[in-house]
Amino acid sequence: MAVIDNESPDQGSESFLIESGLYTDEDVYQLELERIFGRSWLFVAHESMVPKEGDYITTFMAEDPVIVSRGNDGHIRVLLNKCLHRGNKVCLFDRGNAQRFRCSYHGWTYNNQGGLGSVPLLKDSYMGDLDIGEMSLPAPRVANYKGLIFACWDKDVISLEDYLGEDFRWYLDTFLLDADPLGLQVLPGRHRYMMPVNWKLLAENFGGDQYHFASTHSSVIAISQRPEAGRIVHSEHSGEHYSAEFTSEKHPPHGLLQLAVGEQFYQEDMNMANGLGAEAASWVTNRHDRLQERLGDLKTRPYSFHTANVFPNLSMVGLATALYGRSLIVWQPRGPMRTEVWQWCFVERSAPDSVKERMAFTLTQRQAAAGMVAPDDHENFERTSDNLRGWEARTVPFHYGMGKNSGSTSVLPELPGRVLPQISESYQRSFYRHWRKQMRQNV
Amino acid sequence: MCDLGKLTHLHGAITRFYAKETALLDDGDLKSWLKLFADDIRYTMPMRESVQGEDAVDLIDREGLQFYLFNDDKESLELRVERLYTGLAPGETPPSVTQRLVTDILLTDTSTDEVEVRSSFLVFQVRHDFHETIFAGRRMDRLRPMDDDFQIARRKILLAQSVLPRTVSIFF
Ligand code: FES
Ligand SMILES: [Fe+2]
């Protein structure tokens, strides 16, 4: 397949022109389902979505429908939501609590650990010629990283810890997963919405494209000084900001944006928290104290990062301030030019109610299905996809050349990973380089 | 006037109020539309989920901490409108063409001064070119009589869709 095998025109090892076929071609897409989504750790749930035995949610691993079920033994499993008999769904709700999943077609029934528990007419019509004790719903490998549940269909995949990589895990731990002593709490009402564009353009945007913010979201910048905006703004353009990239031969590339360094960001959070009352202010203070402990004696004092992408299709947003909902987004691929977006809002469990409400409010108003940010991204991508219908337009590659000659050393070597200027296209280049490599592996 | 006469009169007044609101939205006069809302408005739209053992109809009344699609008060609605008036939002450039139908207007509680009203809506949105979307749903409003007219004091919206056909850049 040309787009996988060929290096792009005028590429050295540092490719920066990407052919449009990556975003339009059905054959490429089908191969991605096998080689990218079939072989990567995919985010499926957070522990707090299935707190009790019998709790489940249904979701997708790319196009494959799965149930994330906490069985009666307390273990979380991921089960293909497809009856072993003739392929019907066995679980029909978005979430709930169930002892068993009963297929409506002929009535095969599975327990909440995936095992086939009963089959109608097993004695009378199968005459004992079906060993249901051996049969269970297909289940991928599952791993739990500090509450984030990932699954992978590839039995030989590296461990989830190695997949995330030590450097990126430091940021995940420091700013998201170890931030609250009681952990994260998912809120009801996850968003699901369609975006008419290839999933890769969304994933690499969250991991590496700070460049677009000033143009695409200029309406948000334009209103940010208004008094009505006081509840939802944070400094994106003032203060010290970086991006960071985690690229290695050992794991796929991950990237993050708006790495904020310095005390100013804490002061801004304090100002907002003061507006919510003494309880909120003292929570933000304690949170900051805990962060100082985690940072230890680092001379560089980062406060937060805001967005990230975990290869391939898990993105994050909302981490910039203590008062913004922590959001996980999965870009579920739905064909070469369609993506179904799944987005959850989390709050830090120890926060007072006033802070939790503000967190959810801020996310809702900004990067969410009906917020003031996402519709503008949507529109750009829709027009981009429209253009890719053109025969001639498809021959013009996408340009990812920013910063390609600016070297690969970290600008803050004291911190893990490769810290880069805030605006760069380095992550995208790494993303596509890795994507091509993984697409070529035909074992 | 008998009770039935009063109710018919009220129903007619509310129908005219909604027709006026629909025209403001379809004409893109969002600043005038905002004036229909009381200063203490709460304007919410929860995201639909099918939860085993829970009644989907209850969702519109789900209160408490959640990840809403809209969770607005007067100030945040004003901010949303101000943003669109900057002319800098690609998601509404050029502005969407919308054609709304508001129907099935049912007065569900007339026992106090404020009237509880349930209605159905269909919004046909043309973003640009062939990008056309239908949003269908229901609204539960609390209308406050005000100088021969009404103000919307509470609006709860529930879309029929469980996967939104696109991101939302319009109002309901
Ligand atoms: S398809 Fe499930 S029981 Fe037949
Ligand atoms: Fe964006």
Coordinates of C-alpha atoms and ligand atoms in Angstrom, one line a residue:
Chain A
M1 CA 0.0 0.0 0.0
A2 CA 1.7 3.1 -1.3
V3 CA 0.9 5.4 1.6
I4 CA 2.5 3.0 4.1
D5 CA 5.4 1.7 2.1
N6 CA 6.6 4.9 0.4
E7 CA 8.4 7.4 2.4
S8 CA 6.6 10.7 1.5
P9 CA 8.1 13.0 -1.1
D10 CA 11.3 14.7 -0.1
Q11 CA 11.6 13.0 3.3
G12 CA 14.6 12.2 5.1
S13 CA 14.2 10.4 8.4
E14 CA 12.4 13.5 9.6
S15 CA 9.2 13.4 7.4
F16 CA 7.0 16.4 7.4
L17 CA 4.7 16.0 4.4
I18 CA 1.8 13.7 4.9
E19 CA -0.2 12.3 2.0
S20 CA -3.9 12.9 2.1
G21 CA -4.6 9.2 1.6
L22 CA -3.9 8.7 5.3
Y23 CA -7.2 10.4 6.0
T24 CA -9.4 9.1 3.2
D25 CA -8.5 5.6 2.1
E26 CA -10.8 2.7 3.0
D27 CA -8.0 0.2 2.7
V28 CA -5.7 2.2 4.9
Y29 CA -8.6 2.4 7.4
Q30 CA -9.2 -1.4 7.5
L31 CA -5.5 -2.0 8.0
E32 CA -5.5 0.5 10.9
L33 CA -8.3 -1.4 12.6
E34 CA -6.0 -4.5 12.5
R35 CA -2.5 -3.0 13.0
I36 CA -3.1 0.2 15.0
F37 CA -6.2 -0.5 17.0
G38 CA -5.7 -4.2 17.2
R39 CA -2.2 -3.9 18.6
S40 CA -2.3 -0.8 20.9
W41 CA -3.5 -0.4 24.5
L42 CA -6.8 1.3 24.1
F43 CA -8.5 3.2 27.0
V44 CA -11.8 1.6 27.8
A45 CA -12.9 3.0 31.3
H46 CA -11.9 4.5 34.6
E47 CA -12.3 2.4 37.7
S48 CA -14.9 4.9 39.1
M49 CA -17.3 3.9 36.2
V50 CA -17.6 0.4 37.6
P51 CA -17.2 0.8 41.4
K52 CA -19.3 -2.2 42.6
E53 CA -19.4 -5.9 41.7
G54 CA -21.8 -6.3 38.7
D55 CA -21.3 -2.7 37.5
Y56 CA -20.7 -2.4 33.8
I57 CA -20.4 0.1 31.0
T58 CA -20.5 -0.6 27.3
T59 CA -18.0 1.1 25.0
F60 CA -15.9 0.5 22.0
M61 CA -12.3 -0.6 21.1
A62 CA -12.3 1.2 17.8
E63 CA -15.2 -0.4 16.0
D64 CA -15.5 -3.4 18.3
P65 CA -18.3 -3.1 20.9
V66 CA -17.1 -4.2 24.4
I67 CA -18.5 -4.5 27.9
V68 CA -16.3 -3.3 30.8
S69 CA -17.6 -5.5 33.6
R70 CA -16.7 -5.8 37.2
G71 CA -17.5 -9.4 37.8
N72 CA -18.8 -10.9 41.0
D73 CA -15.2 -11.8 41.9
G74 CA -14.4 -8.1 41.9
H75 CA -12.1 -8.2 38.9
I76 CA -12.6 -5.8 35.9
R77 CA -12.8 -7.6 32.6
V78 CA -13.4 -6.4 29.1
L79 CA -15.7 -8.6 27.0
L80 CA -16.5 -8.5 23.4
N81 CA -20.2 -7.6 23.2
K82 CA -21.0 -10.3 20.7
C83 CA -22.8 -13.5 21.3
L84 CA -20.8 -16.7 20.5
H85 CA -23.8 -18.2 18.9
R86 CA -24.7 -15.9 16.0
G87 CA -23.3 -12.6 16.8
N88 CA -26.0 -10.6 18.5
K89 CA -25.2 -8.0 21.2
V90 CA -25.6 -9.4 24.7
C91 CA -25.6 -6.1 26.6
L92 CA -27.9 -3.4 25.5
F93 CA -27.4 -0.5 27.8
D94 CA -24.8 2.2 28.2
R95 CA -24.3 1.3 31.8
G96 CA -25.9 -0.5 34.7
N97 CA -25.5 -3.4 37.1
A98 CA -26.1 -7.0 36.0
Q99 CA -25.5 -10.5 37.2
R100 CA -25.7 -11.8 33.6
F101 CA -26.0 -10.8 30.0
R102 CA -28.7 -12.6 28.1
C103 CA -28.7 -12.6 24.3
S104 CA -32.1 -11.8 23.0
Y105 CA -31.8 -13.9 19.8
H106 CA -31.9 -17.5 21.2
G107 CA -31.3 -16.8 24.8
W108 CA -27.7 -17.8 25.5
T109 CA -26.7 -16.3 28.8
Y110 CA -23.3 -15.2 30.0
N111 CA -22.3 -14.4 33.6
N112 CA -20.7 -11.0 34.4
Q113 CA -17.2 -12.6 34.1
G114 CA -17.9 -13.5 30.4
G115 CA -18.5 -17.3 30.9
L116 CA -21.4 -18.9 29.0
G117 CA -23.7 -19.9 31.9
S118 CA -26.7 -21.3 30.2
V119 CA -28.1 -22.3 26.8
P120 CA -31.7 -23.1 26.1
L121 CA -32.4 -26.7 25.2
L122 CA -28.9 -27.7 26.0
K123 CA -29.9 -31.2 26.9
D124 CA -32.9 -31.7 24.6
S125 CA -31.6 -30.3 21.4
Y126 CA -27.8 -30.1 21.7
M127 CA -27.9 -33.6 23.2
G128 CA -25.0 -32.6 25.4
D129 CA -22.8 -31.8 22.3
L130 CA -21.8 -28.3 23.5
D131 CA -19.3 -27.8 26.3
I132 CA -20.5 -24.5 27.7
G133 CA -18.0 -24.7 30.5
E134 CA -15.3 -24.0 28.0
M135 CA -17.0 -21.1 26.3
S136 CA -16.8 -17.4 27.2
L137 CA -17.0 -14.1 25.5
P138 CA -13.7 -13.1 23.8
A139 CA -11.7 -11.0 26.2
P140 CA -8.6 -8.8 25.4
R141 CA -5.8 -8.3 27.8
V142 CA -6.7 -5.7 30.5
A143 CA -4.4 -3.5 32.5
N144 CA -5.1 -0.9 35.1
Y145 CA -2.8 2.1 35.5
K146 CA -3.8 4.0 38.7
G147 CA -7.5 3.6 37.8
L148 CA -7.3 4.0 34.0
I149 CA -8.4 0.8 32.4
F150 CA -6.9 -0.1 29.1
A151 CA -7.4 -3.2 26.9
C152 CA -5.4 -4.7 24.0
W153 CA -6.3 -7.5 21.7
D154 CA -2.6 -8.3 21.1
K155 CA -1.4 -11.0 23.5
D156 CA 2.2 -10.0 22.9
V157 CA 1.8 -6.3 23.5
I158 CA 4.3 -4.7 25.9
S159 CA 3.1 -3.9 29.4
L160 CA 0.9 -0.9 29.8
E161 CA 3.5 0.8 32.0
D162 CA 6.1 0.3 29.3
Y163 CA 3.6 1.4 26.6
L164 CA 3.0 4.7 28.4
G165 CA 6.7 5.0 29.2
E166 CA 8.4 6.2 32.4
D167 CA 8.7 9.8 31.3
F168 CA 5.1 10.4 30.2
R169 CA 3.9 8.5 33.3
W170 CA 5.7 11.1 35.5
Y171 CA 3.4 13.8 34.0
L172 CA 0.3 11.6 34.3
D173 CA 1.1 10.8 37.9
T174 CA 2.1 14.2 38.9
F175 CA -0.7 16.2 37.4
L176 CA -3.6 13.8 37.0
L177 CA -3.5 10.4 38.7
D178 CA -1.7 11.2 42.0
A179 CA -3.1 14.7 42.3
D180 CA -6.0 13.8 44.6
P181 CA -5.7 11.6 47.7
L182 CA -9.1 10.1 46.9
G183 CA -8.6 9.8 43.2
L184 CA -10.8 10.8 40.3
Q185 CA -14.6 10.5 40.1
V186 CA -16.4 10.2 36.8
L187 CA -19.6 12.3 36.4
P188 CA -22.7 10.9 34.8
G189 CA -23.5 12.2 31.3
R190 CA -20.6 11.3 29.0
H191 CA -20.8 13.1 25.7
R192 CA -20.9 11.3 22.4
Y193 CA -20.8 13.2 19.1
M194 CA -19.8 12.8 15.5
M195 CA -17.0 14.6 13.8
P196 CA -16.7 14.2 10.0
V197 CA -13.0 13.6 9.9
N198 CA -10.3 11.0 10.3
W199 CA -9.4 10.2 13.9
K200 CA -5.7 10.9 13.4
L201 CA -6.3 14.6 12.8
L202 CA -8.0 14.8 16.2
A203 CA -5.5 12.8 18.1
E204 CA -2.5 14.7 16.9
N205 CA -4.2 18.0 17.4
F206 CA -4.6 17.3 21.2
G207 CA -1.1 15.9 21.5
G208 CA 0.8 18.5 19.5
D209 CA -1.2 21.4 18.0
Q210 CA -1.1 24.4 20.2
Y211 CA -0.5 26.4 17.0
H212 CA -4.2 26.4 16.1
F213 CA -5.5 27.8 19.3
A214 CA -4.9 31.5 18.5
S215 CA -6.6 31.3 15.1
T216 CA -9.3 28.6 15.5
H217 CA -10.3 29.8 19.0
S218 CA -9.8 33.5 18.6
S219 CA -13.4 34.1 19.5
V220 CA -12.7 32.6 23.0
I221 CA -9.6 34.8 23.3
A222 CA -11.6 37.8 22.2
I223 CA -14.2 37.4 25.0
S224 CA -11.7 36.3 27.7
Q225 CA -11.4 39.8 29.1
R226 CA -15.1 40.2 29.6
P227 CA -16.4 40.0 33.1
E228 CA -18.8 37.2 32.2
A229 CA -15.8 35.1 31.3
G230 CA -14.3 35.2 34.8
R231 CA -15.4 31.6 35.7
I232 CA -13.9 29.9 32.7
V233 CA -10.7 31.5 31.6
H234 CA -7.1 30.6 32.4
S235 CA -3.8 31.9 31.1
E236 CA -3.0 30.2 27.9
H237 CA -0.9 33.0 26.5
S238 CA 0.7 34.6 29.4
G239 CA 3.3 33.0 31.6
E240 CA 5.8 30.3 30.8
H241 CA 4.4 27.4 28.6
Y242 CA 5.9 24.5 26.9
S243 CA 4.9 21.3 25.1
A244 CA 6.4 18.0 25.7
E245 CA 6.9 14.9 23.6
F246 CA 7.6 11.3 24.6
T247 CA 9.1 9.5 21.7
S248 CA 11.2 6.3 22.1
E249 CA 12.0 3.2 20.2
K250 CA 10.4 1.4 23.1
H251 CA 6.9 2.8 23.0
P252 CA 4.5 4.7 20.8
P253 CA 4.7 8.5 20.9
H254 CA 2.7 10.5 23.4
G255 CA 2.5 14.3 23.7
L256 CA 1.2 17.0 25.8
L257 CA 0.5 20.7 25.5
Q258 CA 0.4 23.8 27.7
L259 CA 2.9 22.7 30.3
A260 CA 2.7 25.6 32.6
V261 CA 5.8 26.5 34.7
G262 CA 5.8 29.0 37.6
E263 CA 3.8 30.3 40.5
Q264 CA 1.5 32.5 38.5
F265 CA -0.8 29.7 37.6
Y266 CA -1.3 28.8 41.2
Q267 CA -2.0 32.4 42.1
E268 CA -4.7 32.5 39.4
D269 CA -6.3 29.4 40.7
M270 CA -6.2 30.9 44.2
N271 CA -8.0 34.0 42.9
M272 CA -10.7 31.9 41.4
A273 CA -11.0 29.7 44.5
N274 CA -11.3 32.7 46.7
G275 CA -14.4 33.6 44.7
L276 CA -15.9 30.2 45.6
G277 CA -15.2 30.6 49.4
A278 CA -12.9 29.6 52.1
E279 CA -13.4 25.9 51.7
A280 CA -12.4 26.0 48.0
A281 CA -9.4 28.2 48.7
S282 CA -8.1 25.9 51.4
W283 CA -8.6 22.9 49.1
V284 CA -6.6 24.6 46.3
T285 CA -3.9 25.5 48.8
N286 CA -3.6 21.9 50.1
R287 CA -3.6 20.6 46.5
H288 CA -0.7 22.9 45.8
D289 CA 1.2 21.7 48.8
R290 CA 0.8 18.1 47.7
L291 CA 2.1 19.1 44.3
Q292 CA 5.1 20.7 45.8
E293 CA 5.9 17.4 47.6
R294 CA 5.5 15.4 44.4
L295 CA 7.9 17.8 42.6
G296 CA 10.5 17.3 45.3
D297 CA 13.6 19.4 44.8
L298 CA 13.2 20.0 41.1
K299 CA 14.4 23.5 40.3
T300 CA 11.8 23.8 37.5
R301 CA 8.4 24.1 39.1
P302 CA 5.7 23.0 36.6
Y303 CA 2.1 23.6 37.8
S304 CA 0.0 21.7 35.2
F305 CA -0.4 20.6 31.6
H306 CA -3.6 21.1 29.8
T307 CA -4.1 18.6 26.9
A308 CA -2.4 15.4 25.8
N309 CA -2.6 12.5 23.5
V310 CA -1.8 8.9 24.3
F311 CA -1.2 7.0 21.1
P312 CA -3.4 6.2 19.3
N313 CA -6.7 7.7 20.3
L314 CA -7.0 8.7 24.0
S315 CA -6.8 12.5 24.5
M316 CA -7.0 14.6 27.6
V317 CA -8.1 18.2 28.2
G318 CA -8.9 20.3 31.2
L319 CA -5.9 19.8 33.4
A320 CA -4.6 23.4 33.2
T321 CA -6.2 24.6 36.3
A322 CA -7.5 23.1 39.6
L323 CA -11.0 24.3 38.7
Y324 CA -11.4 22.7 35.3
G325 CA -13.0 19.3 34.8
R326 CA -10.5 16.6 33.9
S327 CA -11.6 15.2 30.7
L328 CA -10.7 12.0 28.9
I329 CA -11.7 11.8 25.2
V330 CA -11.6 8.7 23.0
W331 CA -11.6 9.3 19.2
Q332 CA -13.5 6.2 18.1
P333 CA -12.8 5.6 14.4
R334 CA -15.9 5.2 12.3
G335 CA -14.5 4.9 8.8
P336 CA -11.7 6.9 7.1
M337 CA -13.6 10.2 7.3
R338 CA -15.7 9.9 10.5
T339 CA -15.0 9.8 14.2
E340 CA -17.3 9.2 17.1
V341 CA -16.1 11.3 20.0
W342 CA -16.6 9.9 23.5
Q343 CA -15.9 12.3 26.3
W344 CA -16.0 12.0 30.0
C345 CA -15.7 14.6 32.8
F346 CA -13.9 13.7 36.0
V347 CA -13.5 15.7 39.2
E348 CA -11.0 15.3 42.0
R349 CA -12.9 13.4 44.7
S350 CA -11.6 15.3 47.7
A351 CA -12.7 18.7 46.2
P352 CA -15.5 20.5 47.9
D353 CA -18.8 20.6 46.0
S354 CA -18.3 24.2 44.9
V355 CA -15.1 23.2 43.2
K356 CA -16.6 20.1 41.6
E357 CA -19.4 22.1 40.2
R358 CA -17.0 24.7 38.8
M359 CA -14.9 21.9 37.2
A360 CA -17.9 20.5 35.4
F361 CA -19.2 23.9 34.4
T362 CA -15.9 25.0 32.9
L363 CA -15.5 21.9 30.8
T364 CA -19.1 22.1 29.6
Q365 CA -18.6 25.7 28.5
R366 CA -15.3 25.1 26.7
Q367 CA -14.0 21.9 25.1
A368 CA -17.2 19.8 25.1
A369 CA -19.9 18.9 22.7
A370 CA -21.9 22.1 23.1
G371 CA -19.0 24.2 24.4
M372 CA -17.5 27.3 23.0
V373 CA -14.3 25.6 21.7
A374 CA -15.1 22.2 20.1
P375 CA -17.6 23.5 17.5
D376 CA -14.8 25.6 15.9
D377 CA -12.5 22.6 15.7
H378 CA -15.4 20.6 14.2
E379 CA -15.9 23.1 11.5
N380 CA -12.2 23.3 10.4
F381 CA -12.1 19.5 10.2
E382 CA -15.3 19.3 8.3
R383 CA -14.0 21.7 5.6
T384 CA -10.7 19.8 5.5
S385 CA -12.6 16.5 4.9
D386 CA -14.8 18.1 2.3
N387 CA -11.7 19.2 0.4
L388 CA -10.3 15.6 0.5
R389 CA -13.1 14.5 -1.9
G390 CA -11.3 16.3 -4.7
W391 CA -9.0 14.3 -7.0
E392 CA -6.5 17.1 -7.3
A393 CA -6.8 18.2 -3.7
R394 CA -5.9 14.8 -2.6
T395 CA -2.5 15.1 -4.3
V396 CA -1.5 18.0 -2.1
P397 CA 0.1 16.7 1.1
F398 CA -0.4 18.1 4.6
H399 CA 2.5 20.2 5.9
Y400 CA 4.0 19.4 9.3
G401 CA 7.3 21.2 9.0
M402 CA 7.3 23.6 11.9
G403 CA 10.4 23.3 14.0
K404 CA 11.9 20.5 11.9
N405 CA 15.3 22.0 12.0
S406 CA 15.3 23.2 15.6
G407 CA 17.0 20.2 17.0
S408 CA 15.8 17.5 19.3
T409 CA 17.2 18.5 22.7
S410 CA 14.8 19.3 25.5
V411 CA 14.6 23.0 26.5
L412 CA 14.0 21.9 30.1
P413 CA 16.4 19.0 30.5
E414 CA 15.6 18.7 34.2
L415 CA 12.1 17.4 33.4
P416 CA 11.3 14.0 32.0
G417 CA 10.7 13.7 28.3
R418 CA 11.5 16.1 25.6
V419 CA 10.2 19.5 26.5
L420 CA 9.8 21.8 23.5
P421 CA 8.6 25.3 22.8
Q422 CA 4.9 25.6 23.3
I423 CA 4.3 25.8 19.6
S424 CA 5.8 23.1 17.5
E425 CA 4.8 20.3 15.1
S426 CA 7.3 17.8 16.5
Y427 CA 4.8 15.5 18.1
Q428 CA 2.8 15.2 14.8
R429 CA 6.0 14.2 13.0
S430 CA 6.7 11.5 15.6
F431 CA 3.0 10.4 15.5
Y432 CA 3.1 9.7 11.8
R433 CA 6.5 8.2 11.8
H434 CA 5.4 5.7 14.4
W435 CA 2.0 5.2 12.7
R436 CA 3.8 4.2 9.5
K437 CA 6.1 1.8 11.3
Q438 CA 3.3 0.1 13.1
M439 CA 1.2 -0.1 9.9
R440 CA 4.1 -1.9 8.2
Q441 CA 4.4 -4.6 10.8
N442 CA 2.6 -7.5 9.1
V443 CA 3.0 -10.1 11.8
Chain B
M1 CA -64.2 33.6 32.1
C2 CA -64.6 29.9 33.0
D3 CA -61.5 27.8 33.8
L4 CA -61.4 26.3 30.3
G5 CA -61.6 29.8 28.8
K6 CA -58.7 30.9 30.9
L7 CA -56.6 27.9 30.0
T8 CA -57.3 28.4 26.3
H9 CA -56.3 32.0 26.6
L10 CA -53.1 31.1 28.4
H11 CA -52.3 28.4 25.9
G12 CA -52.7 30.9 23.1
A13 CA -50.5 33.4 24.8
I14 CA -47.8 30.9 25.3
T15 CA -48.0 29.6 21.8
R16 CA -47.5 33.2 20.5
F17 CA -44.6 33.6 22.9
Y18 CA -42.9 30.5 21.5
A19 CA -43.5 31.6 17.9
K20 CA -41.8 34.9 18.7
E21 CA -38.9 33.1 20.4
T22 CA -38.5 30.7 17.4
A23 CA -38.5 33.7 15.0
L24 CA -35.7 35.4 17.0
L25 CA -33.5 32.3 16.9
D26 CA -34.2 31.5 13.3
D27 CA -33.5 35.2 12.4
G28 CA -30.2 35.1 14.3
D29 CA -31.2 37.8 16.7
L30 CA -29.6 36.3 19.7
K31 CA -29.3 39.5 21.7
S32 CA -33.1 39.9 21.6
W33 CA -33.6 36.2 22.3
L34 CA -31.5 36.6 25.5
K35 CA -34.0 39.2 26.8
L36 CA -36.7 36.5 27.0
F37 CA -34.8 34.9 29.9
A38 CA -35.2 35.9 33.5
D39 CA -32.1 37.0 35.3
D40 CA -32.3 33.9 37.5
I41 CA -32.6 31.6 34.5
R42 CA -31.2 28.1 34.7
Y43 CA -30.8 26.6 31.2
T44 CA -29.8 22.9 31.2
M45 CA -29.4 20.1 28.7
P46 CA -28.3 16.7 30.1
M47 CA -26.7 14.1 27.9
R48 CA -28.9 11.1 27.2
E49 CA -27.7 7.8 28.4
S50 CA -29.5 4.5 28.6
V51 CA -29.0 3.2 32.1
Q52 CA -30.3 -0.3 32.9
G53 CA -33.0 0.0 35.5
E54 CA -33.5 3.7 35.1
D55 CA -36.3 5.4 33.2
A56 CA -34.9 7.4 30.3
V57 CA -37.8 9.9 30.7
D58 CA -36.4 10.8 34.1
L59 CA -33.2 12.1 32.5
I60 CA -34.6 15.6 31.8
D61 CA -35.2 16.0 35.5
R62 CA -31.8 14.6 36.6
E63 CA -30.3 17.1 39.0
G64 CA -27.0 17.1 40.7
L65 CA -23.4 17.1 39.6
Q66 CA -23.1 15.8 36.0
F67 CA -21.5 16.5 32.7
Y68 CA -24.2 18.6 31.1
L69 CA -24.3 19.7 27.4
F70 CA -25.7 23.0 28.6
N71 CA -25.5 24.1 32.2
D72 CA -26.1 27.8 31.9
D73 CA -27.2 30.9 33.8
K74 CA -27.9 34.3 32.4
E75 CA -24.2 35.3 32.6
S76 CA -22.9 32.3 30.7
L77 CA -25.6 32.5 28.1
E78 CA -24.6 36.1 27.5
L79 CA -21.0 35.0 27.1
R80 CA -22.0 32.4 24.6
V81 CA -23.9 35.0 22.6
E82 CA -21.1 37.6 22.9
R83 CA -18.7 35.0 21.5
L84 CA -20.8 34.5 18.4
Y85 CA -21.1 38.2 17.9
T86 CA -17.3 38.5 17.7
G87 CA -17.6 37.1 14.2
L88 CA -14.5 35.1 14.9
A89 CA -16.0 31.7 15.4
P90 CA -15.4 29.4 12.4
G91 CA -18.2 27.1 13.8
E92 CA -20.8 29.8 13.0
T93 CA -19.1 31.4 10.0
P94 CA -21.2 31.9 7.9
P95 CA -24.0 31.6 10.5
S96 CA -26.0 28.4 10.4
V97 CA -29.4 28.6 8.7
T98 CA -32.0 27.1 11.1
Q99 CA -35.6 26.4 10.7
R100 CA -37.3 25.4 14.0
L101 CA -40.7 23.8 14.7
V102 CA -42.0 24.1 18.2
T103 CA -45.1 22.1 18.8
D104 CA -47.1 19.9 21.2
I105 CA -47.4 22.8 23.7
L106 CA -48.8 21.3 26.9
L107 CA -49.4 23.3 30.1
T108 CA -48.3 20.7 32.7
D109 CA -48.9 22.8 35.8
T110 CA -50.9 26.0 36.0
S111 CA -51.5 25.9 39.8
T112 CA -49.2 28.8 40.6
D113 CA -48.4 32.1 38.9
E114 CA -45.5 30.5 37.0
V115 CA -46.7 28.0 34.3
E116 CA -44.9 24.8 33.6
V117 CA -44.9 24.0 29.9
R118 CA -43.8 21.0 28.0
S119 CA -43.1 21.2 24.2
S120 CA -41.5 19.3 21.4
F121 CA -39.0 20.8 19.0
L122 CA -37.4 20.0 15.7
V123 CA -34.4 22.1 14.6
F124 CA -33.3 21.8 11.0
Q125 CA -29.8 23.2 10.8
V126 CA -27.9 23.9 7.6
R127 CA -24.2 24.6 8.5
H128 CA -22.9 25.1 5.0
D129 CA -23.1 23.3 1.7
F130 CA -24.7 19.9 2.2
H131 CA -24.0 19.8 5.9
E132 CA -27.5 19.5 7.2
T133 CA -28.5 18.3 10.7
I134 CA -31.7 17.6 12.5
F135 CA -31.9 18.0 16.3
A136 CA -35.1 16.7 17.8
G137 CA -36.1 16.9 21.4
R138 CA -38.3 18.2 24.1
R139 CA -38.3 21.2 26.4
M140 CA -39.7 21.7 29.9
D141 CA -40.0 25.4 30.6
R142 CA -41.2 27.4 33.6
L143 CA -42.7 30.6 32.3
R144 CA -43.1 33.6 34.5
P145 CA -45.9 36.1 33.5
M146 CA -44.3 39.5 33.0
D147 CA -46.0 42.7 31.6
D148 CA -48.6 40.9 29.4
D149 CA -45.9 38.5 28.2
F150 CA -43.6 35.9 29.7
Q151 CA -40.1 35.3 30.8
I152 CA -38.4 32.0 30.8
A153 CA -37.4 31.2 34.4
R154 CA -36.2 27.7 33.9
R155 CA -35.5 25.6 30.7
K156 CA -34.7 22.0 30.6
I157 CA -33.9 20.5 27.2
L158 CA -33.5 16.8 26.3
L159 CA -32.4 15.8 22.8
A160 CA -33.7 12.6 21.4
Q161 CA -30.3 11.7 20.0
S162 CA -27.9 9.5 22.1
V163 CA -25.1 10.3 19.7
L164 CA -25.1 13.9 18.7
P165 CA -24.9 14.3 14.9
R166 CA -22.4 17.1 15.3
T167 CA -21.1 19.5 17.9
V168 CA -23.6 22.1 19.0
S169 CA -23.2 25.7 18.0
I170 CA -26.8 26.7 18.2
F171 CA -29.5 27.2 20.9
F172 CA -32.7 25.4 21.7
Ligands
FES1 S1 -27.3 -15.2 18.6 FE1 -27.1 -15.1 20.7 S2 -28.3 -16.8 21.3 FE2 -28.3 -17.0 19.2
FE2 FE -9.0 23.2 19.2

